[in-house]
Amino acid sequence: MDLTAFVAAMPKTELHVHLEGTLERELLVRLAERNGVQVPLPEGGFTDLTSFLAQYYPAMRALVTEDDFFELAWAYLVKAASQSVVHAELFFDPQAHTGRGVPFPTVIGGYRRAVVKAQRELGVHADLILCFLRDLTAEHAMSTLMEALPYKDWIVGVGLDSDERGNPPAKFAAVFARARSEGFLLTMHCDIDQPGSIDNIRAALVDVEVDRIDHGTNIVEDPELVDLVRERGIGLTCCPVSNGFVTADMKAVEIAALLRSGVKVTVSSDDPAYFGGYVTENLLALATAADLTPEELVQLQRNALEVSWLAPFRRDALLAALEAYAAGAVTA
């Protein structure tokens, strides 16, 4: 079997991609020129999460109007369609924009237009997940949640990202409790090899009781937590290519071990414009590094659909399509 062709055509679900992290250089330059904004161009060379974020946030200044946010999301969704993505759950960071004067409705309005257009014209279904910036205050997060409430029908859940150091899940416990009471699903970044990683994973799972964990590969350090996520069916949204930029390696051994132990690990692209790999490239990189079989690659997609925040009727239809693809590829 040609594994590259098999992965390229396989129907995919992506659960961990930051819209602002899909801002490719060409679009960045065009938007900055259109808006008369000077932004530093990302130079790469990331050695850890902090060095990545130092280039990531300044580039966002190119995003000013609703059309800018639409174009950013639309560009990602077109790319996703070309990679056979059928469903994506898209992180966005409103505080990175409202904090510099861009109104919340401008951000969400542009992204929503792209989501609707992609469903209609590309056949790609997408949902939005609002992420709070954990290096800002809990009060700022709560006020952002309040701004989001009029748009509840456009946002499926909330998450937590940015610099994890000194910003544990407990800092945002009240915000996430309020979000849950408003009907949002919950996830949190537990980044790779950060100080206190395993404690933060435990707090997110046990204290906050999130529905998913983003990254989270350090869970292998605590077998009891591995058992917990397996028993609860909680997904881990892993991003092997970005892992290889901000840590010592892509954590392929750990991801594969979790997959083979029955944990619902998934594979996504994180910030593909910065790390040079969308979801297909991430799957192929992991397959090469961990010697994954075609069936294991299909299982990653089953996992993604099963832990997605899709309505059951849509999830069942996409699972059936995945199974049909896998069966056809085996017999071809």
XYZ file of C-alpha atoms in Angstrom:
332
model
C 0.000 0.000 0.000
C 1.218 3.509 -0.853
C 0.996 5.001 2.633
C 1.353 8.588 1.441
C -1.561 8.253 -0.958
C -3.596 6.383 1.658
C -3.150 9.148 4.237
C -3.658 11.950 1.716
C -7.078 10.684 0.636
C -8.277 9.448 4.024
C -11.185 11.519 5.462
C -9.702 13.461 8.358
C -10.885 15.238 11.469
C -8.653 17.942 12.947
C -9.292 18.964 16.550
C -6.261 21.098 17.398
C -5.457 23.928 15.014
C -5.133 27.616 15.903
C -6.585 29.869 13.236
C -3.998 32.522 14.013
C -1.373 29.811 13.586
C -2.452 29.265 9.977
C -1.408 32.776 8.951
C 0.956 31.983 6.095
C 3.654 34.516 5.214
C 2.110 35.569 1.881
C -1.248 36.356 3.486
C 0.464 38.043 6.439
C 2.357 40.406 4.130
C -0.732 41.158 2.047
C -2.924 41.953 5.065
C -0.250 44.088 6.705
C 0.170 46.135 3.529
C -3.590 46.480 3.079
C -4.032 47.732 6.636
C -0.913 49.908 6.709
C 0.492 47.923 9.627
C 4.133 47.061 10.166
C 4.673 43.576 11.564
C 7.859 41.562 12.012
C 7.939 38.536 9.738
C 8.343 35.242 11.602
C 11.897 33.955 11.325
C 11.504 30.424 12.696
C 14.277 28.991 14.827
C 11.941 28.148 17.708
C 13.611 26.315 20.576
C 10.739 26.259 23.052
C 7.175 27.470 23.545
C 8.303 30.901 24.731
C 10.432 31.599 21.654
C 7.551 30.529 19.433
C 5.037 32.811 21.163
C 7.465 35.745 20.854
C 7.060 35.556 17.068
C 3.462 34.340 17.011
C 1.660 37.217 18.699
C 3.316 40.161 16.894
C 2.261 38.728 13.505
C -1.392 38.933 14.546
C -1.271 42.726 14.314
C -1.858 42.318 10.574
C -5.416 41.178 11.367
C -7.629 44.251 11.695
C -10.935 43.998 9.817
C -13.676 41.382 9.644
C -12.552 40.603 6.112
C -9.045 39.863 7.408
C -10.353 37.254 9.836
C -12.567 35.812 7.120
C -9.655 35.510 4.696
C -7.460 33.843 7.300
C -10.053 31.206 8.192
C -11.062 30.691 4.569
C -7.441 30.096 3.516
C -7.092 27.409 6.186
C -10.395 25.754 5.251
C -9.453 25.637 1.559
C -6.156 23.999 2.545
C -7.996 21.605 4.837
C -10.359 20.596 2.032
C -7.355 19.867 -0.199
C -6.117 17.493 2.518
C -9.435 15.625 2.767
C -10.399 17.199 6.088
C -14.125 16.697 6.628
C -14.411 18.259 10.092
C -12.251 20.744 11.987
C -12.540 22.338 15.405
C -10.774 25.666 15.237
C -9.163 27.532 18.119
C -9.159 31.310 18.093
C -7.663 33.814 20.549
C -9.972 36.836 20.803
C -7.964 38.476 23.610
C -4.966 38.769 21.290
C -7.141 41.037 19.150
C -9.480 42.817 21.578
C -6.449 43.753 23.660
C -5.197 45.885 20.742
C -8.585 47.430 19.996
C -10.192 45.011 17.543
C -13.816 44.450 18.637
C -14.895 40.918 19.528
C -17.731 40.974 16.919
C -15.165 41.756 14.201
C -13.145 38.660 15.079
C -16.010 36.211 15.469
C -17.900 37.678 12.510
C -15.076 37.042 10.064
C -14.415 33.547 11.317
C -18.092 32.629 11.259
C -18.475 33.751 7.645
C -15.646 31.435 6.615
C -17.120 28.490 8.531
C -20.501 28.916 6.830
C -18.939 29.336 3.391
C -16.762 26.237 3.842
C -19.738 24.081 4.713
C -21.656 25.335 1.701
C -18.888 25.415 -0.918
C -16.201 22.975 0.250
C -18.153 20.376 2.165
C -15.926 20.957 5.185
C -17.743 21.186 8.508
C -16.084 23.329 11.179
C -16.748 24.564 14.694
C -15.077 27.374 16.657
C -13.438 27.013 20.084
C -12.681 30.205 22.012
C -9.330 30.012 23.804
C -8.431 32.155 26.798
C -4.846 33.387 27.073
C -3.549 31.909 30.296
C -0.805 34.522 30.765
C -3.518 37.180 31.153
C -5.721 37.482 34.229
C -8.662 35.286 35.089
C -10.755 38.464 35.232
C -9.885 39.232 31.617
C -10.843 35.683 30.669
C -14.181 36.051 32.445
C -14.932 39.323 30.677
C -14.094 37.677 27.353
C -16.484 34.854 28.182
C -19.193 37.443 28.834
C -18.484 39.035 25.440
C -18.888 35.632 23.821
C -22.292 34.815 25.283
C -24.314 36.563 22.535
C -22.496 34.279 20.060
C -23.009 30.994 21.904
C -24.564 29.380 18.862
C -21.353 30.013 16.910
C -18.917 28.645 19.541
C -18.907 24.987 20.552
C -16.490 25.203 23.475
C -13.721 27.041 25.287
C -10.050 26.272 25.755
C -6.916 27.594 27.423
C -3.628 28.278 25.640
C -0.495 30.478 25.601
C 2.340 30.408 28.156
C 1.686 27.684 30.715
C 4.485 28.621 33.121
C 2.976 29.922 36.358
C -0.528 29.747 34.911
C -2.056 26.464 36.105
C -5.636 25.328 35.435
C -6.696 26.367 38.936
C -6.208 30.020 37.964
C -9.168 29.700 35.561
C -11.362 27.251 37.480
C -14.160 29.775 38.028
C -14.108 30.858 34.371
C -14.408 27.273 33.185
C -17.149 26.518 35.693
C -19.139 29.480 34.344
C -18.452 28.387 30.776
C -19.751 24.903 31.539
C -22.898 26.374 33.098
C -23.458 28.336 29.878
C -23.346 25.124 27.844
C -19.800 25.261 26.466
C -17.634 22.136 26.260
C -14.200 22.409 27.867
C -10.639 21.712 26.849
C -7.248 22.950 28.050
C -3.744 22.979 26.646
C -1.332 20.951 28.743
C 1.784 21.606 26.734
C 4.702 19.252 26.301
C 7.519 19.147 28.880
C 6.497 22.303 30.717
C 7.272 22.841 34.425
C 4.568 21.031 36.349
C 3.092 19.387 33.240
C 1.764 16.325 35.013
C 0.267 18.398 37.844
C -1.525 20.589 35.320
C -2.875 17.549 33.481
C -4.161 16.133 36.771
C -5.806 19.432 37.706
C -7.461 19.791 34.304
C -8.851 16.258 34.466
C -9.742 15.947 38.139
C -10.477 19.475 39.344
C -11.779 21.274 36.267
C -13.078 18.046 34.666
C -12.387 19.049 31.085
C -13.871 17.119 28.197
C -10.553 16.967 26.304
C -6.853 17.685 26.760
C -4.781 19.466 24.120
C -1.264 18.039 23.754
C -1.082 16.229 27.112
C 1.517 13.638 26.122
C 3.249 13.966 29.498
C 0.346 11.968 30.893
C 2.551 8.900 30.357
C 4.350 9.947 33.565
C 1.312 8.902 35.641
C -0.244 5.493 34.822
C -3.283 6.314 36.975
C -4.067 9.341 34.814
C -3.602 7.229 31.686
C -6.157 4.810 33.110
C -8.474 7.719 33.889
C -8.529 9.127 30.347
C -8.902 5.643 28.902
C -11.854 4.837 31.151
C -13.553 8.191 30.524
C -12.837 8.162 26.792
C -11.155 11.560 27.021
C -9.228 12.546 23.918
C -5.693 13.923 23.697
C -5.133 16.182 20.680
C -1.475 15.577 19.847
C 0.612 17.594 17.394
C 3.814 15.695 16.544
C 5.406 18.163 14.126
C 5.080 21.142 16.474
C 6.335 18.982 19.353
C 9.568 18.547 17.426
C 10.044 22.316 17.249
C 9.326 23.308 20.841
C 10.750 20.219 22.619
C 13.490 17.694 22.057
C 11.422 15.417 19.811
C 7.961 14.876 18.357
C 6.954 12.444 21.152
C 6.187 9.778 18.562
C 7.030 6.926 20.928
C 4.702 8.268 23.608
C 1.852 9.021 21.188
C 2.083 5.564 19.629
C 2.197 3.873 23.044
C -0.921 5.734 24.149
C -2.683 4.849 20.902
C -1.798 1.169 21.249
C -2.965 1.125 24.870
C -6.453 2.266 23.880
C -6.206 5.967 24.787
C -8.096 8.165 22.328
C -5.137 10.105 21.013
C -5.613 12.170 17.863
C -3.256 13.987 15.491
C -3.549 17.623 14.399
C -1.373 20.411 13.019
C -1.391 23.026 15.819
C 0.147 26.104 14.090
C 0.952 24.808 10.602
C 2.086 28.099 9.080
C 4.882 28.211 11.650
C 5.790 24.536 11.864
C 5.556 23.623 8.195
C 3.062 20.794 8.350
C -0.709 20.524 8.057
C -2.606 17.467 9.261
C -1.520 15.149 6.433
C 2.142 15.943 7.058
C 1.666 15.383 10.793
C 0.117 11.957 10.223
C 2.865 10.918 7.830
C 5.608 12.166 10.150
C 4.147 10.196 13.041
C 3.619 7.113 10.886
C 7.271 7.182 9.832
C 8.671 7.854 13.298
C 6.486 5.301 15.123
C 6.052 2.731 12.337
C 2.269 3.037 12.396
C 0.188 0.658 10.329
C -2.624 1.799 8.030
C -5.114 0.431 10.554
C -3.523 2.513 13.311
C -3.779 5.607 11.109
C -7.465 4.868 10.618
C -7.820 4.411 14.376
C -6.418 7.902 14.916
C -9.252 9.219 12.724
C -11.846 7.115 14.553
C -10.554 8.553 17.793
C -10.798 12.099 16.467
C -14.402 11.638 15.413
C -15.354 9.873 18.634
C -13.943 12.647 20.855
C -15.051 15.467 18.551
C -17.821 17.820 19.588
C -19.979 16.962 16.594
C -23.687 16.279 16.821
C -24.206 12.484 16.935
C -25.936 12.298 13.541
C -23.015 14.045 11.842
C -20.401 12.015 13.732
C -22.087 8.741 12.770
C -22.191 9.727 9.107
C -18.511 10.662 9.077
C -17.536 7.470 10.914
C -19.410 5.451 8.309
C -17.584 7.286 5.521
C -14.233 6.629 7.215
C -14.978 2.918 7.545
C -16.040 2.754 3.916
C -12.789 4.442 2.870
C -10.668 2.091 4.968
C -12.458 -0.973 3.614
C -12.123 0.219 0.044
C -8.445 1.030 0.422
C -7.690 -2.430 1.804
C -9.473 -4.218 -1.038
C -8.225 -1.900 -3.820
